[in-house]
Short mmCIF file of C-alpha atoms in Angstrom, two decimals:
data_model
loop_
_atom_site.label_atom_id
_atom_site.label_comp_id
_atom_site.label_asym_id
_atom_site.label_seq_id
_atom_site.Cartn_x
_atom_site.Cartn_y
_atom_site.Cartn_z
CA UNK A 265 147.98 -97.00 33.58
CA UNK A 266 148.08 -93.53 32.18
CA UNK A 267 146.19 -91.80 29.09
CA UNK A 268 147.69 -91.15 25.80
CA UNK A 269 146.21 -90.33 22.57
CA UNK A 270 145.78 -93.55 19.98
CA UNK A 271 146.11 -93.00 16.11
CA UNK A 272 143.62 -95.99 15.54
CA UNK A 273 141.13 -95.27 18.24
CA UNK A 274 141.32 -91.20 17.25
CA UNK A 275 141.24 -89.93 20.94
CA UNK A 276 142.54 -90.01 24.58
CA UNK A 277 142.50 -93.67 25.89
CA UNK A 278 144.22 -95.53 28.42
CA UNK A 279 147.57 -97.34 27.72
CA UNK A 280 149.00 -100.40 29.60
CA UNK A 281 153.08 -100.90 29.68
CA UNK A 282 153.79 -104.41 28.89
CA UNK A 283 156.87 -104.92 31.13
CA UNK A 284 158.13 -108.10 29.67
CA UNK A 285 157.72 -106.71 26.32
CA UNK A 286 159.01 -102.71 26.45
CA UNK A 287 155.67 -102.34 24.74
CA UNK A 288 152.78 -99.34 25.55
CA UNK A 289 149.28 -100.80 24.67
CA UNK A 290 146.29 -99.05 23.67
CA UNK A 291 143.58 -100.82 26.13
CA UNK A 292 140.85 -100.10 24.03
CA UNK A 293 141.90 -101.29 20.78
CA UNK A 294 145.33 -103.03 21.11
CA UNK A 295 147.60 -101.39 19.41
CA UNK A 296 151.27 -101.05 20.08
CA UNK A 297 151.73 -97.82 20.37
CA UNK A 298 155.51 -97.35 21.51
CA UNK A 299 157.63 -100.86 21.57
CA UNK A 300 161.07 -102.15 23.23
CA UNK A 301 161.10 -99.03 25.62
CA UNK A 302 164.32 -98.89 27.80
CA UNK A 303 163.57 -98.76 31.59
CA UNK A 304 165.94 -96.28 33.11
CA UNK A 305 165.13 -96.94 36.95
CA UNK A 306 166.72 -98.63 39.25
CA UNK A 307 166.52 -101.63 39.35
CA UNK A 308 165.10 -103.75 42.28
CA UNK A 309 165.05 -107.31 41.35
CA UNK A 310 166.90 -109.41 43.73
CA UNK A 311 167.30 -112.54 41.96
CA UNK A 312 166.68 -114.24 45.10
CA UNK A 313 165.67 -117.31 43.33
CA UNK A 314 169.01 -117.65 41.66
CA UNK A 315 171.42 -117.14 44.61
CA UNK A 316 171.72 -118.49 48.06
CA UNK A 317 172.86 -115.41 49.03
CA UNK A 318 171.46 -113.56 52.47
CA UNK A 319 171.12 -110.21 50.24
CA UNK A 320 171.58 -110.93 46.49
CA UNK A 321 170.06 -107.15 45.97
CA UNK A 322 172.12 -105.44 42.17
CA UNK A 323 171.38 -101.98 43.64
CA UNK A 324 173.86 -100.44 45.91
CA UNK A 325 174.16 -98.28 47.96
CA UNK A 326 174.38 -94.26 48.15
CA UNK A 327 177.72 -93.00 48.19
CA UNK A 328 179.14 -91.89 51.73
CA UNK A 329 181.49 -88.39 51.93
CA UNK A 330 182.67 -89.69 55.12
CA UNK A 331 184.95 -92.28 53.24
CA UNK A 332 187.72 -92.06 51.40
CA UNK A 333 186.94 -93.66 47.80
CA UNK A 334 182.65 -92.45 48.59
CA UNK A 335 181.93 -96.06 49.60
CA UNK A 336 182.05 -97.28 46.29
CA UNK A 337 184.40 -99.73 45.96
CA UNK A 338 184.39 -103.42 45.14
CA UNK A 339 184.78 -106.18 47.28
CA UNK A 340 184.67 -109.81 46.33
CA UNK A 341 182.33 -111.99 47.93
CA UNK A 342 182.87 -115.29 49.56
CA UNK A 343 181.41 -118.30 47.74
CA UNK A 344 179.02 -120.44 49.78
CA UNK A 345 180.74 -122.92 52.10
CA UNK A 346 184.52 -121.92 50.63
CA UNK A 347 185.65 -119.72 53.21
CA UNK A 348 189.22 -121.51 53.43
CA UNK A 349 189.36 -122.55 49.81
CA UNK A 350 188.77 -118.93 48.83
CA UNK A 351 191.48 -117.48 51.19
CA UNK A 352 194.23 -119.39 49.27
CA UNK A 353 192.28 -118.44 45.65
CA UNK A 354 193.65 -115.55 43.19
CA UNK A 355 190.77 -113.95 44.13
CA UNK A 356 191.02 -114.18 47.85
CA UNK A 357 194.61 -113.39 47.21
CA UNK A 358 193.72 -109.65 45.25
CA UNK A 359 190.97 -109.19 47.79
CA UNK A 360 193.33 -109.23 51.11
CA UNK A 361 196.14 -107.54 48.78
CA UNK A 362 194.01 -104.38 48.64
CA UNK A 363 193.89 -102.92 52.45
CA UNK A 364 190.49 -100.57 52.55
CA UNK A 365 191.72 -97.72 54.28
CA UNK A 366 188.43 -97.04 55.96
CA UNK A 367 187.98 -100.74 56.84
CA UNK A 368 187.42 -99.32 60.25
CA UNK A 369 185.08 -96.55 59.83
CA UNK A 370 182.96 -98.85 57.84
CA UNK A 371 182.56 -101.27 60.64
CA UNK A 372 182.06 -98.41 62.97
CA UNK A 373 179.07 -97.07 60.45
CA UNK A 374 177.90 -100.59 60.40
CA UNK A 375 177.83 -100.52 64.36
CA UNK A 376 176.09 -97.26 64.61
CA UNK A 377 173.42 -98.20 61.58
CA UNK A 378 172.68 -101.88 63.86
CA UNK A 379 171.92 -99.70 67.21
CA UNK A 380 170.27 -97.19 65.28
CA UNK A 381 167.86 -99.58 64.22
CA UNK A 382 167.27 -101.08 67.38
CA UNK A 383 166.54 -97.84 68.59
CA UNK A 384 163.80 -96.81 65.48
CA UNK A 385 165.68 -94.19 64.78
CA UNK A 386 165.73 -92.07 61.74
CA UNK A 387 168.65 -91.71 59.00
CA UNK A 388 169.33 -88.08 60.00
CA UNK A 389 170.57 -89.08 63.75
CA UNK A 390 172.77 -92.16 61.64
CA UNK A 391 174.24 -89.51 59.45
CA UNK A 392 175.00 -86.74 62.29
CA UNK A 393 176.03 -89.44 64.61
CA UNK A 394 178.66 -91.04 61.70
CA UNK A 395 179.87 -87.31 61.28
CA UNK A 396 180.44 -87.02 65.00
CA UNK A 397 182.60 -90.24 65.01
CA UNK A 398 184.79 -89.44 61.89
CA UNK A 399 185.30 -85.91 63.27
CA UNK A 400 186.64 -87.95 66.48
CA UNK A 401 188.75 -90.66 64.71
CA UNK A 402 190.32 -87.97 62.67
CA UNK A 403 191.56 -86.88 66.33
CA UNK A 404 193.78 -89.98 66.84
CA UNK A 405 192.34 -89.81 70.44
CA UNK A 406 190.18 -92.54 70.70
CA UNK A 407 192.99 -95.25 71.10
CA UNK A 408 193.30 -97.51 73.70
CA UNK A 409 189.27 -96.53 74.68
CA UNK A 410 185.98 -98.80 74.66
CA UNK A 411 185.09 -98.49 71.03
CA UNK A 412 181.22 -99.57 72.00
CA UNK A 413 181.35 -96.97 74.58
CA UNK A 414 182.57 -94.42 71.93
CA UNK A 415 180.13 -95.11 69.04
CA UNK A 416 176.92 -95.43 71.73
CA UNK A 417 178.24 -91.92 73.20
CA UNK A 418 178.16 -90.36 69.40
CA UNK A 419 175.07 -91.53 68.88
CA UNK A 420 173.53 -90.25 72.44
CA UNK A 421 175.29 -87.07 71.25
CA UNK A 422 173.71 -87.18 67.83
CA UNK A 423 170.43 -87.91 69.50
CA UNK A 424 170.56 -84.49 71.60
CA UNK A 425 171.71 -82.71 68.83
CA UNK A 426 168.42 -83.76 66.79
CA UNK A 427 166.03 -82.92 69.30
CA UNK A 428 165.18 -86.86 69.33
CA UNK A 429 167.00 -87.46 72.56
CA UNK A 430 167.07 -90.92 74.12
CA UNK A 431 168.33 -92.06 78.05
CA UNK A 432 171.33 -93.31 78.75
CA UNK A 433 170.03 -96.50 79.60
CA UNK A 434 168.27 -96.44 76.12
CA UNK A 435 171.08 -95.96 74.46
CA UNK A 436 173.29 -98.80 76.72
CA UNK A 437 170.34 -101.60 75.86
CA UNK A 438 171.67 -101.45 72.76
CA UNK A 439 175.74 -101.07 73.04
CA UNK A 440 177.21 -104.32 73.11
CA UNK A 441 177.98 -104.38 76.75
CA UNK A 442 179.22 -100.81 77.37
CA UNK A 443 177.93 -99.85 80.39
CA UNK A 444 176.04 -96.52 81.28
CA UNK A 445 179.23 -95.04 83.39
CA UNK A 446 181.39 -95.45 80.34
CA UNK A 447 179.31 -94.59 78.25
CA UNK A 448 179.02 -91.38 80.08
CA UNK A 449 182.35 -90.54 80.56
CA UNK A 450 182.97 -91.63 76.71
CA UNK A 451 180.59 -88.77 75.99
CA UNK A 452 182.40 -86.28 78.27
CA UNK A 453 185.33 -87.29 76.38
CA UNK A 454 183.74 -86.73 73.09
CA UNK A 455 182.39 -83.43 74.07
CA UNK A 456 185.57 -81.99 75.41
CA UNK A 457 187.98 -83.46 72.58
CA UNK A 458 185.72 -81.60 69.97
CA UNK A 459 185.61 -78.44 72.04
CA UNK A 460 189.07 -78.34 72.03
CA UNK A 461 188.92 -78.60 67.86
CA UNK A 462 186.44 -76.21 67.51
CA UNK A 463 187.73 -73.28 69.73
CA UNK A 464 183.92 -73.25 71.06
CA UNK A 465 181.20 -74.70 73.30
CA UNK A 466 179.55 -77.61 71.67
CA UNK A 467 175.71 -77.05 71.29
CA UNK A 468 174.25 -80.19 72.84
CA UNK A 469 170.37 -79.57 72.45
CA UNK A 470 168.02 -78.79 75.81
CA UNK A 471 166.38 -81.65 77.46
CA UNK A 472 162.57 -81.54 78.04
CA UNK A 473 160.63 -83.95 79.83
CA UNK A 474 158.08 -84.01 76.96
CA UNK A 475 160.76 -85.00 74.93
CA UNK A 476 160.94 -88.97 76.46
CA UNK A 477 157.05 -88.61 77.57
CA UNK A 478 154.90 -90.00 74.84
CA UNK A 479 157.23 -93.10 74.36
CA UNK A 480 156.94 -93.92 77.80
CA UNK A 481 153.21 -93.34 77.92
CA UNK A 482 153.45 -96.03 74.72
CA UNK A 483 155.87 -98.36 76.31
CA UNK A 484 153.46 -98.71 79.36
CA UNK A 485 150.00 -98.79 76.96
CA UNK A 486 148.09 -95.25 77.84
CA UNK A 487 145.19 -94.57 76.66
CA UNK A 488 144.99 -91.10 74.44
CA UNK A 489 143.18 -88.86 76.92
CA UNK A 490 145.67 -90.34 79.52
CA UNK A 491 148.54 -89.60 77.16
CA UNK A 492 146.86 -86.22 76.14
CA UNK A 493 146.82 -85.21 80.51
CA UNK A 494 150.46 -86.10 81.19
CA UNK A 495 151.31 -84.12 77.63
CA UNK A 496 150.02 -81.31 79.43
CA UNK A 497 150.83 -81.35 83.05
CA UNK A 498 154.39 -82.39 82.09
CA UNK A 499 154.32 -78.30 79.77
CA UNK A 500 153.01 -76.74 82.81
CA UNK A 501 155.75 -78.42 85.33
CA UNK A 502 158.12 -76.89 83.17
CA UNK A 503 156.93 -73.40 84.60
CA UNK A 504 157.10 -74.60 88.17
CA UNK A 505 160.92 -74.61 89.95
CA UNK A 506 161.45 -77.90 90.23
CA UNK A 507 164.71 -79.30 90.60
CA UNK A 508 164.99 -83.43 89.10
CA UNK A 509 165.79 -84.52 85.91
CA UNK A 510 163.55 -84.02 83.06
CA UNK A 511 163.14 -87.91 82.83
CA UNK A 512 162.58 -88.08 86.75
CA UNK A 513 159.70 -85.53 86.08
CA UNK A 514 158.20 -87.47 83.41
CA UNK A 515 157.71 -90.31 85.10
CA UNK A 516 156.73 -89.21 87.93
CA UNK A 517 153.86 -87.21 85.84
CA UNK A 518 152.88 -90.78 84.20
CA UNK A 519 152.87 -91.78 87.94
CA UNK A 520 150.91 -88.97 89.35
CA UNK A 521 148.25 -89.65 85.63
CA UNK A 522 147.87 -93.38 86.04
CA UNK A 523 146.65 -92.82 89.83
CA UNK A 524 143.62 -90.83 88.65
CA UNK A 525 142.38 -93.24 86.15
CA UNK A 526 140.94 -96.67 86.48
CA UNK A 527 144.00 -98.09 84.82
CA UNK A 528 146.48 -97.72 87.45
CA UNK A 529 149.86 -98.34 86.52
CA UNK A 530 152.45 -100.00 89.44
CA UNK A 531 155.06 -98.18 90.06
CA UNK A 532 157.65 -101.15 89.14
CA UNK A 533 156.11 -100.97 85.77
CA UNK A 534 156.52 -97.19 85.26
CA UNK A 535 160.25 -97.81 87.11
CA UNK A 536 160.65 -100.75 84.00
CA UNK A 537 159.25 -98.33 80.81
CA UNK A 538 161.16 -95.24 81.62
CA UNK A 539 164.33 -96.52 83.35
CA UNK A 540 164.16 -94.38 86.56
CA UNK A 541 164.30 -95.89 89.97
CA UNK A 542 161.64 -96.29 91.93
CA UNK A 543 162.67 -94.40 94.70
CA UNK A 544 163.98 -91.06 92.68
CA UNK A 545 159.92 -91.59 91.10
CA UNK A 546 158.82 -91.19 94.55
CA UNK A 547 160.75 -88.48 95.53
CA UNK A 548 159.72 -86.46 92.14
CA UNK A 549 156.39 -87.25 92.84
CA UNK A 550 156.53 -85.49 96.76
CA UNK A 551 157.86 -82.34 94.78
CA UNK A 552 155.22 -82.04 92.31
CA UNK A 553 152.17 -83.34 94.81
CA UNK A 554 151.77 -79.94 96.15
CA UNK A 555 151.25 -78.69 92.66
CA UNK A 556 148.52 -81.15 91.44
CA UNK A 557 146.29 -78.83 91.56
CA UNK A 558 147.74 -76.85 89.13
CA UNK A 559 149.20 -79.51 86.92
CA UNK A 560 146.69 -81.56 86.37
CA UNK A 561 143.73 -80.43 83.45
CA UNK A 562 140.44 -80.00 84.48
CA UNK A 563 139.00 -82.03 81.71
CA UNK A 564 140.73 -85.05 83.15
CA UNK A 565 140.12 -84.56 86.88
CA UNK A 566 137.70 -82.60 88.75
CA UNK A 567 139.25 -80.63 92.30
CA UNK A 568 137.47 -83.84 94.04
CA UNK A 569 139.23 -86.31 92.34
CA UNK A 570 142.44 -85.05 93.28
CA UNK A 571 141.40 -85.64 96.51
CA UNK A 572 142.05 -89.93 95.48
CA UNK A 573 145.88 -89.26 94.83
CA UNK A 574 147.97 -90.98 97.08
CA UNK A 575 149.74 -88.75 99.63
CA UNK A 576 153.72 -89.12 99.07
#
């Protein structure tokens, strides 16, 4: 509802749009006051009870640079249950008579969106990550190499590049069977090839342990003063000189976290939510024991509680 002024009522009232109708209604007296308005929004119906189709939605989609004719153009469904009869149809005919030219990227995009969304992640990392892969294929390099280990490498790339980085082992849960060693030496590939293109080092994004540490911490059920301590020790390890991964450190700060509160986690389940091994958690946590002290806030453990860790 919104307020408009009504002839017959003299004054500011509220108006109700009859949808069905076009028609903007005085509420206090009834009258019509505008009729057969056009709607010019989208629209959103999906006629879902008129079609057996999965996704019977009129609106499409945005158009995409990265293709040739924008993503626009038309492509003639399949009728329900006529897959062979529609092959040898005019239809089917004109549709396989008209070779998309970026009949590959799309499926590529389509690949990218699916892990994406496995992943939660936003549209920004789907874009940069489709850019990264077009700027590839436009290489003619990519031939004869594991297409799942190339899209799940430009979207670990695309990740980095976003500040929203993910592990490799993230990133593989969701590749189709690529494994983390080629999907690894698919991003070295990636990194060098574009390198090469751009006469310059490509900027890849720093890695912070605070950067995997709160979805961990989620993953494995923290509590928010719990959450809040590791936030905090894992900022003040970055001043310290120690020498493991940023995703070693993290976990071994959940580690080190858990042990002071009455929610202990096991170490198999903080090996499980952050996709370290146990052992390289154990070693991590021997280098940062001697600063506990120091890492730890005072608001979550007093000097004799530190006293409870377990020695490494």
């Amino acid at each position: 509802m919104s307020d408009s002024f009504c002839p017959d009522c003299k004054k500011q009232t509220e108006v109700a749009f009859d949808h069905s109708a076009g028609d903007t209604v005085c509420t206090e007296c009834g009258l019509v006051l505008e009729a057969h308005s056009v709607d010019e929004t989208s629209e959103w119906r999906t006629f879902a009870n008129e079609s057996n189709d999965n996704d019977p939605v009129r609106v499409g989609g945005p158009t995409n640079p990265l293709l040739t004719d924008g993503g626009l153009s038309t492509v003639i469904a399949k009728p329900n249950g006529a897959q062979g009869e529609f092959l040898s149809s005019s239809l089917g005919r004109w549709q396989n008579r008209g070779s998309n030219p970026d009949r590959s990227l799309i499926l590529a995009f389509r690949t990218i969106a699916n892990m994406a969304d496995r992943l939660g992640l936003v549209a920004t990392i789907k874009d940069r990550a489709n850019e990264i892969y077009k700027k590839v294929e436009d290489l003619k390099s990519i031939r004869g190499r594991n297409q799942d280990a190339i899209l799940a490498a430009c979207l670990y790339i695309a990740c980095r590049q976003e500040d929203r980085p993910r592990t490799v082992k993230e990133i593989c849960s969701v590749a189709n069977g690529a494994t983390k060693k080629e999907i690894g030496r698919a991003k070295e590939f990636i990194v060098k090839q574009l390198e090469v293109e751009m006469g310059q080092s490509m900027e890849m994004g720093t890695i912070h342990a605070g950067d995997f540490l709160r979805r961990f911490c989620s993953t494995l059920g923290m509590n928010n003063t719990a959450v809040k301590a590791a936030q905090e020790a894992v900022q003040r390890s970055e001043e310290l000189d120690i020498r493991r991964s940023p995703i070693s450190i993290a976990a071994a700060v959940i580690y080190m976290i858990t042990q002071l509160s009455e929610d202990k986690k096991p170490l198999k389940d903080i090996s499980l939510a952050t996709g370290v091994a146990e052992g390289t958690i154990r070693n991590s946590y021997k280098d940062l024991y001697p600063y506990a002290s120091r890492l730890i806030p005072n608001t979550y453990a007093k000097e004799e509680d530190l006293k409870n860790l377990c020695t490494p």
